[in-house]
Each structure stands twice: as structure tokens, then as C-alpha cells.
Amino acid sequence: MSSRKRVLCIGLVCVDMISVVPEFPEEDSDHQVKDYYWQRGGNASNTASVLALMGVAAEFYGTIAKGHELHFLQNDMEEFGILSENCVTYGKGHSTPVSIVIVSGKTGSRTILHSNKSLPEIRVDDFQKLDLKHYSWIHFEGRQNCEAIQQMLLCIEEYNKTASKGDTVLTSVEAEKPRRPKTDLILNHSDYVFISKEFARDRNFDTKESAVKGMLPYIRPGATVICAWGEDGAAASTGDGELFVSHTFPPVLVVDTLGAGDTFNGSCIYALNKGHSIQKAITLGCKVAGAKCGLKCIKDLKTLFAGGIENIL
Ligand SMILES: Nc1ncnc2c1ncn2[C@@H]1O[C@H](COP(=O)(O)OP(=O)(O)OP(=O)(O)O)[C@@H](O)[C@H]1O
Ligand SMILES: *[C@@H]1O[C@H](CO)[C@@H](O)[C@H](O)[C@H]1NC(C)=O
Ligand SMILES: *[C@@H]1O[C@H](CO)[C@@H](O)[C@H](O)[C@H]1NC(C)=O
Ligand SMILES: *[C@@H]1O[C@H](CO)[C@@H](O)[C@H](O)[C@H]1NC(C)=O
Ligand SMILES: *[C@@H]1O[C@H](CO)[C@@H](O)[C@H](O)[C@H]1NC(C)=O
Ligand SMILES: *[C@@H]1O[C@H](CO)[C@@H](O)[C@H](O)[C@H]1NC(C)=O
């Protein structure tokens, strides 16, 4: 029964409009591109993709504006099997976040033009409309709205107190951007905290091991800190200070490391949500993220999962 419950990812969804050009263009000139495509992006939406590809009932929850992009995003999520029925849509005066990305074939550089016309984040009163009984796990992408996320985490804490045993919800948050205000508010209220290398470095930790141990005083007693460290793998520390590490599993050829972080998080959540140990979770994270580095896009992971995830664990 509980395996049929959903994993909810709350955060950003956006459209990346990607043009690949032989070399970066001069201003006011006219060029033919080598490749052009739209791609669904946003960290929470990518994590939902990984979970859905792994066979989890994944749901994305965020704000989207009405318009062309809405249909593209809804169709794409449907293709992946991601539920998006609870997303909040905004009308006139708002636009969906879009990134116009110019990839230079010559240097590999990515020039990004980001647009977001005053699209609000999910509000606490939106969140309160969700029926928490549907979910076994809720993951939050730590964005500008940390105060609101803290309120949502407190709602889940309250719900957990009265929920029957099979109905409680586990939570995770990710803290990525070091300078975001009030990040500490969300660290202290979640069962699992993902921190990035950038975030750890900003707090003067220079290894994954020192980062996960050093963050323990900022998190809720009993909670677990997880940190992925690029080519150095990942580490985790449980609330009692026990340390777990995993090395990387590099692909034969590194094609594109973009999205490796989201793949790592999604795979960890997959394992933990199934009741596996934290050691198994970070190892699976490194295995699947490593495989992603050898692939162009997250969707290509489908072939890896076709043989059954229990065989990768
Ligand atoms: N070059 C690599 N070879 C093998 N595995 C890698 C490589 N780079 C990253 N990984 C795997 O991906 C995981 C996450 O990587 P990283 O910490 O770089 O995430 P990130 O910076 O959030 O990624 P991104 O922003 O590109 O999605 C690492 O723990 C590691 O297991
Ligand atoms: C998503 O995460 C990556 C690193 O993990 C970061 O570089 C990127 O800016 C994030 N995207 C957004 C829209 O926050
Ligand atoms: C859009 O940009 C505003 C201003 O920078 C920011 O506060 C808000 O969080 C962004 N919304 C989304 C959904 O990215
Ligand atoms: C929710 O309940 C579960 C089970 O009792 C508990 O392990 C977890 O820490 C709780 N999470 C939150 C955020 O309250
Ligand atoms: C995954 O966690 C990393 C921190 O380890 C963060 O940079 C990235 O944005 C996260 N992605 C999501 C969807 O939370
Ligand atoms: C975490 O929250 C608890 C209870 O809300 C509070 O007592 C404690 O001081 C907080 N810890 C940190 C490090 O913010």
C-alpha cells in the first residue's frame, strides 16, 4: 500500500530553449544554428523525472504561467509519467521561467538568458490544499522562499503527529545557493538535508566528510545530512555522527555532467523511500549520477533502469 504513495518534488519548472551554434555569434548578425530544441528544466522537475523513470509515482508541484510553455511542460511531464495536476497556474502579467541557452560548439560555453516575469513561488495556503495522505515523501528545492518552505515543513510535522503509522511523510530539502537568505530556517525542520559542494565551501568546509559532520548542529536532531562532491563521490552523516561515503562510478566516456546533481538526489530519495540504508542510498546516487554523466539527457537513463533497479542497488 505505502509503495503506491507518491513522492512529491516542490520547486521550479522551466523551459530551456537551446540553440547549438558553431561559434558564439557577433552582435547584430544572422546565423544558421546546428541544433535547436526545447527541454524541460528546473531542479525539482528534473528530480521528479529521475524518480518517474525509476518507476516511482512522482509528482511535481510548482507554479506555471498560462501560455505556450504551459502546454509543452504539461505534455512533457505526462510523457515521463510525472503527475502535475496540483500545479498552480497564473494568468496575465506572469510568464513561465524560460532560459534561452546558446551553446557554442567551438568552446562548449553556455550563455544563458533567463526570464521570469514576476511568477510567484508556491504559497503556504496553496500547499495547505494538498492532501498529505497521498504522499510518502516530500522534497523541497531550497529557493528564495525559505520562510514559506519552513511553514510547509511545520505543516508536515503537525500532520505527522496525528497520522497513522503508514501515513506519515518523510521530508528532504536541498540547500544549493550559499547566499540565499534564511536557508538555515529550512535545514532545521527536515529529515534529510542535501547540501551542495558550493554551499559547503562557502561555510569553509573543504571535504565532503567535514561538511556533513560540520552541518549536524544546524539540522534537526536525528536528521541526516548528504553531500555530493562531484568527482570525489558523496558522503552522509546521520544524526548520531556516523559517517558514510561512496566513491564515484565514472562512465567510460563523460558526455555531459549537467543534471548529475539532480540525478544523485532523485536516486537517493528513491532508495530511502523504499526503506534502504543511507549507505545504499548514496551509493545508488553515485552509480546513477555517474551513468548520467555518460549520457546526453536524463531520459536516456531509461535503458539503465530497464534491467530493474534492484540489480543496480
Ligand atoms: N565526472 C564525473 N564522473 C563520475 N561521476 C560524477 C562526475 N561528476 C559528478 N558525478 C556524480 O554525480 C554526483 C553529483 O555531482 P555534483 O556534486 O557535481 O552535482 P552538481 O554540481 O549538483 O551537478 P549539476 O549541477 O551538474 O546537476 C556525484 O556525487 C558523483 O557521484
Ligand atoms: C539547479 O542546480 C544546479 C546545481 O545543482 C545549479 O547550477 C542551478 O543554478 C540550479 N537551477 C536553478 C534554476 O536554481
Ligand atoms: C521570479 O523572480 C523573482 C525575482 O527575482 C523571484 O523572487 C521569484 O522567486 C522567481 N520565481 C520563480 C518561480 O522562479
Ligand atoms: C514524520 O514522521 C516520521 C514517522 O514517525 C518521522 O520519522 C519523521 O521524522 C517525521 N518527519 C517530520 C518532518 O515530521
Ligand atoms: C540536489 O542537491 C544538490 C545539493 O547536493 C543541489 O545542488 C541540487 O540543486 C539538488 N537538486 C534538487 C532538485 O533538489
Ligand atoms: C531548531 O528548531 C528547534 C525547535 O523549533 C529550536 O529549539 C532550535 O533552537 C533550532 N535550532 C537551530 C540550530 O536553529
Tab-separated table of C-alpha atoms and ligand atoms in Angstrom:
chain	number	residue	atom	x	y	z
A	1	MET	CA	0.000	0.000	0.000
A	2	SER	CA	2.604	2.536	1.076
A	3	SER	CA	4.651	1.791	-2.070
A	4	ARG	CA	1.777	3.205	-4.108
A	5	LYS	CA	2.089	6.535	-2.366
A	6	ARG	CA	3.612	9.451	-4.260
A	7	VAL	CA	6.891	11.263	-3.925
A	8	LEU	CA	6.313	14.995	-4.281
A	9	CYS	CA	9.009	17.388	-5.597
A	10	ILE	CA	8.382	21.072	-4.876
A	11	GLY	CA	10.333	23.771	-6.688
A	12	LEU	CA	10.985	25.170	-10.120
A	13	VAL	CA	9.994	24.027	-13.583
A	14	CYS	CA	11.230	25.993	-16.569
A	15	VAL	CA	11.758	25.720	-20.307
A	16	ASP	CA	15.284	25.688	-21.706
A	17	MET	CA	15.322	26.779	-25.357
A	18	ILE	CA	18.641	25.561	-26.599
A	19	SER	CA	20.462	26.657	-29.751
A	20	VAL	CA	23.754	24.999	-30.629
A	21	VAL	CA	25.888	27.247	-32.854
A	22	PRO	CA	29.303	26.599	-34.446
A	23	GLU	CA	30.703	29.586	-32.565
A	24	PHE	CA	29.263	32.356	-30.389
A	25	PRO	CA	27.722	34.995	-32.731
A	26	GLU	CA	28.637	38.637	-33.194
A	27	GLU	CA	26.003	41.180	-32.179
A	28	ASP	CA	23.549	42.144	-34.934
A	29	SER	CA	24.441	39.290	-37.259
A	30	ASP	CA	22.443	36.449	-38.825
A	31	HIS	CA	23.305	32.765	-38.341
A	32	GLN	CA	22.205	29.231	-39.037
A	33	VAL	CA	22.167	27.011	-35.932
A	34	LYS	CA	23.417	23.393	-35.843
A	35	ASP	CA	20.690	22.228	-33.476
A	36	TYR	CA	17.649	23.691	-31.721
A	37	TYR	CA	15.334	22.149	-29.141
A	38	TRP	CA	13.158	22.824	-26.104
A	39	GLN	CA	13.842	20.976	-22.901
A	40	ARG	CA	12.053	20.898	-19.538
A	41	GLY	CA	14.373	22.092	-16.785
A	42	GLY	CA	14.367	23.191	-13.160
A	43	ASN	CA	15.943	21.166	-10.379
A	44	ALA	CA	12.769	19.865	-8.729
A	45	SER	CA	11.290	18.960	-12.098
A	46	ASN	CA	14.487	17.073	-13.051
A	47	THR	CA	14.436	15.150	-9.787
A	48	ALA	CA	10.811	14.189	-10.498
A	49	SER	CA	11.944	12.917	-13.926
A	50	VAL	CA	14.567	10.640	-12.391
A	51	LEU	CA	12.052	9.273	-9.865
A	52	ALA	CA	9.413	8.687	-12.553
A	53	LEU	CA	11.924	6.875	-14.782
A	54	MET	CA	12.710	4.647	-11.775
A	55	GLY	CA	9.047	3.679	-11.586
A	56	VAL	CA	8.025	5.842	-8.626
A	57	ALA	CA	4.668	7.642	-8.596
A	58	ALA	CA	6.322	11.064	-8.853
A	59	GLU	CA	4.507	14.374	-8.669
A	60	PHE	CA	5.837	17.845	-9.420
A	61	TYR	CA	4.362	20.805	-7.541
A	62	GLY	CA	5.189	24.379	-8.520
A	63	THR	CA	3.860	27.446	-10.297
A	64	ILE	CA	3.454	27.778	-14.065
A	65	ALA	CA	2.053	30.659	-16.147
A	66	LYS	CA	-0.618	30.169	-18.802
A	67	GLY	CA	0.714	30.219	-22.364
A	68	HIS	CA	2.602	28.149	-24.924
A	69	GLU	CA	5.105	26.896	-22.361
A	70	LEU	CA	2.341	25.515	-20.131
A	71	HIS	CA	1.268	23.007	-22.781
A	72	PHE	CA	4.825	21.994	-23.549
A	73	LEU	CA	5.588	21.431	-19.850
A	74	GLN	CA	2.360	19.558	-19.131
A	75	ASN	CA	2.816	17.291	-22.150
A	76	ASP	CA	6.436	16.606	-21.320
A	77	MET	CA	5.635	15.717	-17.715
A	78	GLU	CA	2.830	13.472	-18.907
A	79	GLU	CA	5.246	11.696	-21.256
A	80	PHE	CA	7.532	10.977	-18.317
A	81	GLY	CA	4.585	9.847	-16.194
A	82	ILE	CA	5.000	12.744	-13.749
A	83	LEU	CA	1.778	13.930	-12.106
A	84	SER	CA	1.350	17.711	-12.255
A	85	GLU	CA	-2.371	18.132	-11.559
A	86	ASN	CA	-1.876	20.232	-8.418
A	87	CYS	CA	0.414	22.847	-10.010
A	88	VAL	CA	-0.760	26.441	-9.549
A	89	THR	CA	-1.228	28.361	-12.804
A	90	TYR	CA	-1.072	32.145	-13.148
A	91	GLY	CA	-2.595	34.250	-15.921
A	92	LYS	CA	-1.951	37.687	-17.421
A	93	GLY	CA	1.153	39.594	-16.366
A	94	HIS	CA	3.111	36.467	-15.495
A	95	SER	CA	5.321	34.253	-17.578
A	96	THR	CA	6.823	30.820	-17.091
A	97	PRO	CA	10.566	30.876	-16.380
A	98	VAL	CA	12.424	30.451	-19.666
A	99	SER	CA	16.137	30.141	-20.310
A	100	ILE	CA	17.456	30.852	-23.771
A	101	VAL	CA	20.703	28.908	-23.939
A	102	ILE	CA	23.330	29.460	-26.619
A	103	VAL	CA	25.793	26.584	-26.725
A	104	SER	CA	28.981	27.283	-28.658
A	105	GLY	CA	30.279	24.219	-30.496
A	106	LYS	CA	33.755	25.753	-30.658
A	107	THR	CA	34.312	26.380	-26.920
A	108	GLY	CA	31.445	24.432	-25.354
A	109	SER	CA	30.411	27.609	-23.480
A	110	ARG	CA	26.775	28.002	-22.438
A	111	THR	CA	25.405	31.536	-22.477
A	112	ILE	CA	22.101	31.726	-20.611
A	113	LEU	CA	19.415	34.410	-20.838
A	114	HIS	CA	16.942	33.824	-18.035
A	115	SER	CA	13.444	35.307	-17.899
A	116	ASN	CA	10.777	35.099	-15.213
A	117	LYS	CA	8.137	37.817	-15.310
A	118	SER	CA	7.102	38.018	-11.661
A	119	LEU	CA	5.927	34.455	-11.340
A	120	PRO	CA	5.236	33.904	-7.633
A	121	GLU	CA	6.502	30.847	-5.777
A	122	ILE	CA	4.142	28.285	-4.223
A	123	ARG	CA	2.479	29.834	-1.164
A	124	VAL	CA	1.760	28.200	2.174
A	125	ASP	CA	-2.011	28.440	1.631
A	126	ASP	CA	-1.608	26.679	-1.747
A	127	PHE	CA	0.351	23.929	-0.041
A	128	GLN	CA	-2.303	23.508	2.642
A	129	LYS	CA	-4.772	22.429	-0.069
A	130	LEU	CA	-2.763	19.263	-0.739
A	131	ASP	CA	-3.950	16.050	0.863
A	132	LEU	CA	-0.782	14.836	2.585
A	133	LYS	CA	-2.210	11.296	2.776
A	134	HIS	CA	-1.205	10.815	-0.868
A	135	TYR	CA	2.499	11.170	-0.173
A	136	SER	CA	5.237	9.098	1.429
A	137	TRP	CA	7.989	11.666	0.776
A	138	ILE	CA	8.097	15.409	0.066
A	139	HIS	CA	11.255	17.032	-1.337
A	140	PHE	CA	11.808	20.803	-1.339
A	141	GLU	CA	14.179	22.695	-3.590
A	142	GLY	CA	15.535	25.490	-1.367
A	143	ARG	CA	14.725	28.657	-3.261
A	144	GLN	CA	14.156	32.295	-2.324
A	145	ASN	CA	11.093	31.338	-0.315
A	146	CYS	CA	12.722	29.682	2.721
A	147	GLU	CA	10.249	31.197	5.177
A	148	ALA	CA	7.342	29.678	3.279
A	149	ILE	CA	9.135	26.331	2.977
A	150	GLN	CA	9.703	26.329	6.731
A	151	GLN	CA	5.950	26.835	7.255
A	152	MET	CA	5.214	23.935	4.896
A	153	LEU	CA	7.667	21.723	6.798
A	154	LEU	CA	5.936	22.665	10.044
A	155	CYS	CA	2.583	21.695	8.485
A	156	ILE	CA	4.040	18.275	7.694
A	157	GLU	CA	5.404	17.945	11.232
A	158	GLU	CA	1.925	18.677	12.604
A	159	TYR	CA	0.294	16.247	10.189
A	160	ASN	CA	2.801	13.539	11.165
A	161	LYS	CA	1.838	13.826	14.819
A	162	THR	CA	-1.712	12.648	14.195
A	163	ALA	CA	-1.230	10.469	11.109
A	164	SER	CA	-1.418	6.707	11.480
A	165	LYS	CA	1.817	4.760	11.090
A	166	GLY	CA	1.532	4.017	7.377
A	167	ASP	CA	0.533	7.588	6.558
A	168	THR	CA	3.458	9.647	7.895
A	169	VAL	CA	5.522	11.686	5.439
A	170	LEU	CA	9.321	11.925	5.282
A	171	THR	CA	10.885	15.148	4.041
A	172	SER	CA	14.063	16.318	2.340
A	173	VAL	CA	15.362	19.752	1.440
A	174	GLU	CA	18.260	20.867	-0.661
A	175	ALA	CA	20.400	23.857	0.076
A	176	GLU	CA	22.274	24.810	-3.006
A	177	LYS	CA	22.891	28.524	-3.268
A	178	PRO	CA	25.044	29.618	-0.308
A	179	ARG	CA	23.916	33.239	-0.240
A	180	ARG	CA	20.186	32.611	-0.199
A	181	PRO	CA	18.688	34.342	2.808
A	182	LYS	CA	17.272	32.324	5.666
A	183	THR	CA	18.441	28.939	4.385
A	184	ASP	CA	19.026	27.900	7.992
A	185	LEU	CA	15.270	28.037	8.594
A	186	ILE	CA	14.659	25.004	6.405
A	187	LEU	CA	17.713	22.963	7.441
A	188	ASN	CA	16.357	22.553	10.960
A	189	HIS	CA	12.980	21.019	10.055
A	190	SER	CA	13.648	18.242	7.593
A	191	ASP	CA	14.520	14.539	7.896
A	192	TYR	CA	17.166	14.657	5.132
A	193	VAL	CA	19.221	17.677	4.054
A	194	PHE	CA	21.111	17.722	0.741
A	195	ILE	CA	23.893	20.276	0.583
A	196	SER	CA	25.987	21.133	-2.464
A	197	LYS	CA	29.767	21.417	-2.623
A	198	GLU	CA	29.365	25.129	-3.313
A	199	PHE	CA	27.251	25.554	-0.175
A	200	ALA	CA	29.761	23.562	1.928
A	201	ARG	CA	32.744	25.531	0.600
A	202	ASP	CA	31.005	28.785	1.427
A	203	ARG	CA	30.837	27.617	5.047
A	204	ASN	CA	34.557	26.796	4.988
A	205	PHE	CA	34.283	23.020	4.741
A	206	ASP	CA	36.776	21.656	2.245
A	207	THR	CA	35.868	17.977	2.164
A	208	LYS	CA	32.551	16.157	1.893
A	209	GLU	CA	33.272	14.412	5.220
A	210	SER	CA	33.879	17.629	7.164
A	211	ALA	CA	30.816	19.202	5.518
A	212	VAL	CA	28.316	16.544	6.541
A	213	LYS	CA	29.688	16.370	10.097
A	214	GLY	CA	30.007	20.143	10.418
A	215	MET	CA	26.405	20.744	9.369
A	216	LEU	CA	24.931	18.487	12.075
A	217	PRO	CA	24.463	21.319	14.634
A	218	TYR	CA	22.239	23.165	12.138
A	219	ILE	CA	19.847	20.331	11.439
A	220	ARG	CA	17.073	18.726	13.378
A	221	PRO	CA	18.188	16.100	15.929
A	222	GLY	CA	18.177	12.676	14.309
A	223	ALA	CA	18.148	14.019	10.760
A	224	THR	CA	20.719	13.102	8.080
A	225	VAL	CA	22.991	15.367	6.002
A	226	ILE	CA	24.016	14.291	2.481
A	227	CYS	CA	26.632	15.982	0.316
A	228	ALA	CA	27.654	15.159	-3.271
A	229	TRP	CA	31.155	16.271	-4.194
A	230	GLY	CA	31.489	15.904	-7.993
A	231	GLU	CA	34.387	13.648	-8.911
A	232	ASP	CA	35.005	12.826	-5.240
A	233	GLY	CA	31.681	10.987	-4.800
A	234	ALA	CA	29.381	11.662	-1.859
A	235	ALA	CA	29.136	11.470	1.933
A	236	ALA	CA	26.386	11.364	4.529
A	237	SER	CA	26.205	11.715	8.275
A	238	THR	CA	23.339	10.518	10.411
A	239	GLY	CA	22.270	12.497	13.456
A	240	ASP	CA	24.414	10.407	15.804
A	241	GLY	CA	27.531	11.369	13.837
A	242	GLU	CA	28.043	8.111	11.949
A	243	LEU	CA	29.746	8.740	8.606
A	244	PHE	CA	29.009	7.046	5.264
A	245	VAL	CA	30.878	7.606	1.991
A	246	SER	CA	30.675	6.462	-1.623
A	247	HIS	CA	33.189	6.832	-4.426
A	248	THR	CA	32.073	7.727	-7.959
A	249	PHE	CA	31.181	5.285	-10.715
A	250	PRO	CA	32.503	7.084	-13.799
A	251	PRO	CA	31.147	6.222	-17.245
A	252	VAL	CA	33.510	5.066	-19.994
A	253	LEU	CA	33.250	8.500	-21.550
A	254	VAL	CA	31.995	11.678	-19.830
A	255	VAL	CA	29.469	13.234	-22.234
A	256	ASP	CA	27.550	15.767	-20.097
A	257	THR	CA	27.645	16.208	-16.306
A	258	LEU	CA	24.666	18.606	-16.340
A	259	GLY	CA	21.849	17.180	-14.217
A	260	ALA	CA	24.194	14.819	-12.320
A	261	GLY	CA	23.230	16.553	-9.056
A	262	ASP	CA	19.510	16.132	-9.634
A	263	THR	CA	20.069	12.511	-10.654
A	264	PHE	CA	22.022	11.922	-7.451
A	265	ASN	CA	19.259	13.422	-5.280
A	266	GLY	CA	16.480	11.575	-7.094
A	267	SER	CA	18.258	8.221	-6.759
A	268	CYS	CA	18.994	8.764	-3.050
A	269	ILE	CA	15.351	9.626	-2.413
A	270	TYR	CA	14.299	6.532	-4.393
A	271	ALA	CA	16.377	4.232	-2.163
A	272	LEU	CA	15.462	5.896	1.144
A	273	ASN	CA	11.777	5.973	0.230
A	274	LYS	CA	11.974	2.201	-0.344
A	275	GLY	CA	13.455	1.781	3.136
A	276	HIS	CA	17.056	1.096	2.121
A	277	SER	CA	20.016	2.219	4.251
A	278	ILE	CA	21.754	5.565	3.833
A	279	GLN	CA	24.883	3.715	2.606
A	280	LYS	CA	22.857	2.049	-0.152
A	281	ALA	CA	21.177	5.346	-0.974
A	282	ILE	CA	24.342	7.404	-1.568
A	283	THR	CA	25.973	4.521	-3.443
A	284	LEU	CA	22.955	4.233	-5.742
A	285	GLY	CA	23.081	8.040	-6.125
A	286	CYS	CA	26.693	7.880	-7.300
A	287	LYS	CA	26.049	4.922	-9.614
A	288	VAL	CA	23.106	6.523	-11.382
A	289	ALA	CA	24.638	10.045	-11.438
A	290	GLY	CA	27.828	8.536	-12.885
A	291	ALA	CA	25.791	6.823	-15.587
A	292	LYS	CA	24.058	10.143	-16.328
A	293	CYS	CA	27.478	11.767	-16.923
A	294	GLY	CA	27.925	9.335	-19.821
A	295	LEU	CA	24.576	10.324	-21.346
A	296	LYS	CA	23.240	13.451	-23.026
A	297	CYS	CA	19.971	13.693	-21.145
A	298	ILE	CA	18.172	12.280	-18.131
A	299	LYS	CA	15.661	10.464	-20.347
A	300	ASP	CA	18.445	8.212	-21.649
A	301	LEU	CA	18.681	6.644	-18.159
A	302	LYS	CA	15.627	4.584	-19.156
A	303	THR	CA	17.846	1.875	-20.630
A	304	LEU	CA	19.860	1.658	-17.374
A	305	PHE	CA	16.660	1.124	-15.370
A	306	ALA	CA	15.186	-1.391	-17.843
A	307	GLY	CA	17.110	-4.240	-16.185
A	308	GLY	CA	15.491	-3.476	-12.814
A	309	ILE	CA	16.748	-1.066	-10.168
A	310	GLU	CA	17.154	-3.795	-7.562
A	311	ASN	CA	20.044	-5.068	-9.721
A	312	ILE	CA	21.844	-1.704	-9.523
A	313	LEU	CA	21.340	-1.251	-5.775
B	1	LIG	N1	32.900	13.364	-13.771
B	1	LIG	C1	32.161	12.533	-13.056
B	1	LIG	N2	32.330	11.207	-13.129
B	1	LIG	C2	31.574	10.356	-12.410
B	1	LIG	N3	30.602	10.740	-11.580
B	1	LIG	C3	30.382	12.049	-11.457
B	1	LIG	C4	31.140	13.030	-12.177
B	1	LIG	N4	30.663	14.245	-11.844
B	1	LIG	C5	29.645	14.034	-10.973
B	1	LIG	N5	29.489	12.724	-10.730
B	1	LIG	C6	28.489	12.099	-9.836
B	1	LIG	O1	27.382	12.954	-9.682
B	1	LIG	C7	27.157	13.270	-8.317
B	1	LIG	C8	26.687	14.701	-8.205
B	1	LIG	O2	27.649	15.526	-8.812
B	1	LIG	P1	27.889	17.047	-8.401
B	1	LIG	O3	28.185	17.112	-6.971
B	1	LIG	O4	28.893	17.575	-9.356
B	1	LIG	O5	26.447	17.659	-8.648
B	1	LIG	P2	26.001	19.098	-9.117
B	1	LIG	O6	27.145	20.027	-9.125
B	1	LIG	O7	24.801	19.442	-8.313
B	1	LIG	O8	25.614	18.717	-10.612
B	1	LIG	P3	24.768	19.538	-11.702
B	1	LIG	O9	24.624	20.924	-11.241
B	1	LIG	O10	25.618	19.434	-12.935
B	1	LIG	O11	23.497	18.798	-11.834
B	1	LIG	C9	28.478	12.999	-7.623
B	1	LIG	O12	28.277	12.594	-6.298
B	1	LIG	C10	29.079	11.877	-8.465
B	1	LIG	O13	28.669	10.626	-7.960
B	2	LIG	C1	19.963	23.751	-10.260
B	2	LIG	O1	21.073	23.204	-9.603
B	2	LIG	C2	22.317	23.478	-10.219
B	2	LIG	C3	23.401	22.809	-9.421
B	2	LIG	O2	22.963	21.722	-8.690
B	2	LIG	C4	22.536	24.970	-10.319
B	2	LIG	O3	23.737	25.258	-11.005
B	2	LIG	C5	21.369	25.649	-10.997
B	2	LIG	O4	21.521	27.057	-10.935
B	2	LIG	C6	20.063	25.257	-10.346
B	2	LIG	N1	18.973	25.803	-11.105
B	2	LIG	C7	18.134	26.697	-10.623
B	2	LIG	C8	17.127	27.197	-11.586
B	2	LIG	O5	18.166	27.065	-9.459
B	3	LIG	C1	10.998	35.034	-10.185
B	3	LIG	O1	11.885	36.101	-9.908
B	3	LIG	C2	11.598	36.748	-8.658
B	3	LIG	C3	12.502	37.956	-8.570
B	3	LIG	O2	13.830	37.614	-8.734
B	3	LIG	C4	11.821	35.765	-7.527
B	3	LIG	O3	11.555	36.371	-6.274
B	3	LIG	C5	10.884	34.582	-7.715
B	3	LIG	O4	11.183	33.630	-6.737
B	3	LIG	C6	11.073	33.967	-9.110
B	3	LIG	N1	10.027	32.971	-9.289
B	3	LIG	C7	10.244	31.794	-9.850
B	3	LIG	C8	9.087	30.871	-9.902
B	3	LIG	O5	11.347	31.453	-10.252
B	4	LIG	C1	7.256	12.232	10.164
B	4	LIG	O1	7.007	11.024	10.805
B	4	LIG	C2	8.008	10.021	10.680
B	4	LIG	C3	7.485	8.748	11.343
B	4	LIG	O2	7.074	8.967	12.636
B	4	LIG	C4	9.284	10.511	11.336
B	4	LIG	O3	10.317	9.569	11.172
B	4	LIG	C5	9.704	11.802	10.634
B	4	LIG	O4	10.829	12.333	11.271
B	4	LIG	C6	8.586	12.825	10.640
B	4	LIG	N1	9.002	13.927	9.788
B	4	LIG	C7	8.683	15.189	10.041
B	4	LIG	C8	9.198	16.220	9.114
B	4	LIG	O5	7.990	15.489	10.994
B	5	LIG	C1	20.310	18.202	-5.435
B	5	LIG	O1	21.157	18.515	-4.368
B	5	LIG	C2	22.193	19.408	-4.691
B	5	LIG	C3	22.967	19.581	-3.462
B	5	LIG	O2	23.644	18.398	-3.178
B	5	LIG	C4	21.641	20.695	-5.230
B	5	LIG	O3	22.699	21.494	-5.711
B	5	LIG	C5	20.651	20.434	-6.329
B	5	LIG	O4	20.038	21.625	-6.731
B	5	LIG	C6	19.610	19.459	-5.843
B	5	LIG	N1	18.528	19.237	-6.768
B	5	LIG	C7	17.256	19.263	-6.332
B	5	LIG	C8	16.215	19.014	-7.315
B	5	LIG	O5	16.942	19.472	-5.193
B	6	LIG	C1	15.737	24.189	15.619
B	6	LIG	O1	14.364	24.229	15.981
B	6	LIG	C2	14.142	23.953	17.353
B	6	LIG	C3	12.636	23.789	17.604
B	6	LIG	O2	11.874	24.573	16.735
B	6	LIG	C4	14.789	25.060	18.170
B	6	LIG	O3	14.583	24.828	19.548
B	6	LIG	C5	16.296	25.085	17.884
B	6	LIG	O4	16.911	26.141	18.549
B	6	LIG	C6	16.543	25.216	16.378
B	6	LIG	N1	17.967	25.022	16.122
B	6	LIG	C7	18.655	25.754	15.240
B	6	LIG	C8	20.104	25.412	15.072
B	6	LIG	O5	18.149	26.673	14.619
